[in-house]
């Protein structure tokens, strides 16, 4: 029989890349894709009618919000199947192979229980819901039943994944590090780190419950299941549900109600479309052009590629708004180039990790969108406030690169060549227009953040066609990646909204503000306290979850000391970005560890020197408000 296949060695680069593309595999994938494209069409219609026809359609906003919730719930099942829900990996990375199997089975079981509870509460909520959508006169009860069906899909997928893991020896944990991947594994004391912490937290959880301190019980329970490896969204919402059962403060349907309402916000529509824009930029060759331009601009300096790394991140920051997108997309190019040029692997990963934190500071910024929603303040002003601090971060990191390059005798690129700069600028000119459109449109008030995001997507698609690097199959793959990433973030926002509501209902914010004001008299010490708290929180919680929970807690205190809410937003995001570089969360380091093939511990060592400039900039911005407030005051006030 003739074999018509082509050997992998005979495949072209384009064919190999095409094989890596994500494709719809299950029914929910096709439904998610259809919902996401419909959402894009509705938001684009609003954009088009407002700016072209000068007659905005009011119904598009309500429909878009409902589609966002639907995409998030259905996309969550895709993330379950791909094991991409955000979890804290640090502790279970040191488990023995046997321990990894046990923890994975516990996570599978807890996830199933969580969606059973959510299915039950959402069903009860649907039965108690009245009224209809204003735009299309659809009863809200019907809408909640549809949402309930999507939660049911998550439950079915959770059971399916658990059965497959049981049969095939799979894992719901990202066990990509030794000892699980080490064929020569030998038992050691590190095998007991995670179990030991769980025993301690479990004891504290039981003690808090028996002592009648329900809030401490909720926190201890949340951190216990986080360490086990359950995704952060399910930990927050699940522990909140148990708290409500124990305390009896509200009916259990509030879990489903608050979770869904937490995702039902028009400004949050910017999140999936900024993610889509960033994924497009990474996939259609724009990042390569930006890297070459940054190389021509600063590559001739001592430690040239380190400066290029920072410069490219500053430019890319004006497109994606996410540190992980920078690290996973641009970081792959940067680390390879630096390794090939003879730089230490640790240094290459360290500066890549540190520079990726600039992404959510310079606009656009996904964390600042979340902060704007939670604090009910202008996202445009937050974007403007992050511009100067982001440039200060870049300058400080480049100063550290120059110092380390001098001490370690790192190479520099060829001397400055004007011809190379001009040619790379011409090649990347259209790509460089992307941040101009996004940032310029928002800062001048032409676009809202959501409209800027959809505009960036449209421009990215046009660039993909112009560069002939975007095909329909690639766009499907990009959309699937966006649905996956967006769903994980939106589920965290919804779950954290439940958690934050419980804290607000228990007057935690006022109690915390009173405690700080009673123990600290100077604004200097209070600001230092806020920074220390946020740095610690950033070590344990994903930034979006931390923002959703901490904004209601810190707002009363900031008002008491006269701290501008926009300045608070910049401080919070910068603190939490530093948290992305620190275990146990350390999301950026985990991503770079995977793409570089370097152990997590070595990544952390390489990143350590760059905490110095980042902390220095944090202190400077904390006590000199003008760096944050100059542009918002100039443009908006």
mmCIF file of N, CA and C in Angstrom, residues 20 121 149 165 238 320 386 462 470 505 513 570:
data_model
loop_
_atom_site.group_PDB
_atom_site.id
_atom_site.type_symbol
_atom_site.label_atom_id
_atom_site.label_comp_id
_atom_site.label_asym_id
_atom_site.label_seq_id
_atom_site.Cartn_x
_atom_site.Cartn_y
_atom_site.Cartn_z
ATOM 1 N N UNK A 20 1.249 23.020 14.360
ATOM 2 C CA UNK A 20 1.188 23.466 15.751
ATOM 3 C C UNK A 20 -0.059 24.284 16.063
ATOM 4 N N UNK A 121 -26.594 25.989 42.119
ATOM 5 C CA UNK A 121 -26.932 27.354 42.535
ATOM 6 C C UNK A 121 -27.416 28.200 41.363
ATOM 7 N N UNK A 149 -26.616 25.767 31.397
ATOM 8 C CA UNK A 149 -26.210 24.716 30.465
ATOM 9 C C UNK A 149 -24.717 24.750 30.187
ATOM 10 N N UNK A 165 -7.670 11.011 33.074
ATOM 11 C CA UNK A 165 -6.483 11.029 33.928
ATOM 12 C C UNK A 165 -6.356 9.729 34.710
ATOM 13 N N UNK A 238 -15.096 28.658 45.450
ATOM 14 C CA UNK A 238 -15.448 27.502 46.282
ATOM 15 C C UNK A 238 -15.351 27.805 47.760
ATOM 16 N N UNK A 320 -0.144 44.849 23.697
ATOM 17 C CA UNK A 320 -0.761 43.671 24.316
ATOM 18 C C UNK A 320 -1.394 43.955 25.664
ATOM 19 N N UNK A 386 0.043 55.397 33.552
ATOM 20 C CA UNK A 386 1.071 54.367 33.494
ATOM 21 C C UNK A 386 2.186 54.644 32.516
ATOM 22 N N UNK A 462 -5.501 43.362 9.278
ATOM 23 C CA UNK A 462 -5.082 43.979 8.012
ATOM 24 C C UNK A 462 -3.579 43.837 7.795
ATOM 25 N N UNK A 470 -1.070 35.852 7.615
ATOM 26 C CA UNK A 470 -2.300 35.447 8.302
ATOM 27 C C UNK A 470 -3.185 34.655 7.363
ATOM 28 N N UNK A 505 -18.983 42.997 52.599
ATOM 29 C CA UNK A 505 -20.160 42.822 53.465
ATOM 30 C C UNK A 505 -19.774 42.724 54.938
ATOM 31 N N UNK A 513 -8.782 49.895 57.398
ATOM 32 C CA UNK A 513 -8.424 51.319 57.373
ATOM 33 C C UNK A 513 -8.284 51.862 58.788
ATOM 34 N N UNK A 570 -1.922 52.803 39.730
ATOM 35 C CA UNK A 570 -0.563 52.572 39.217
ATOM 36 C C UNK A 570 0.265 51.814 40.246
#
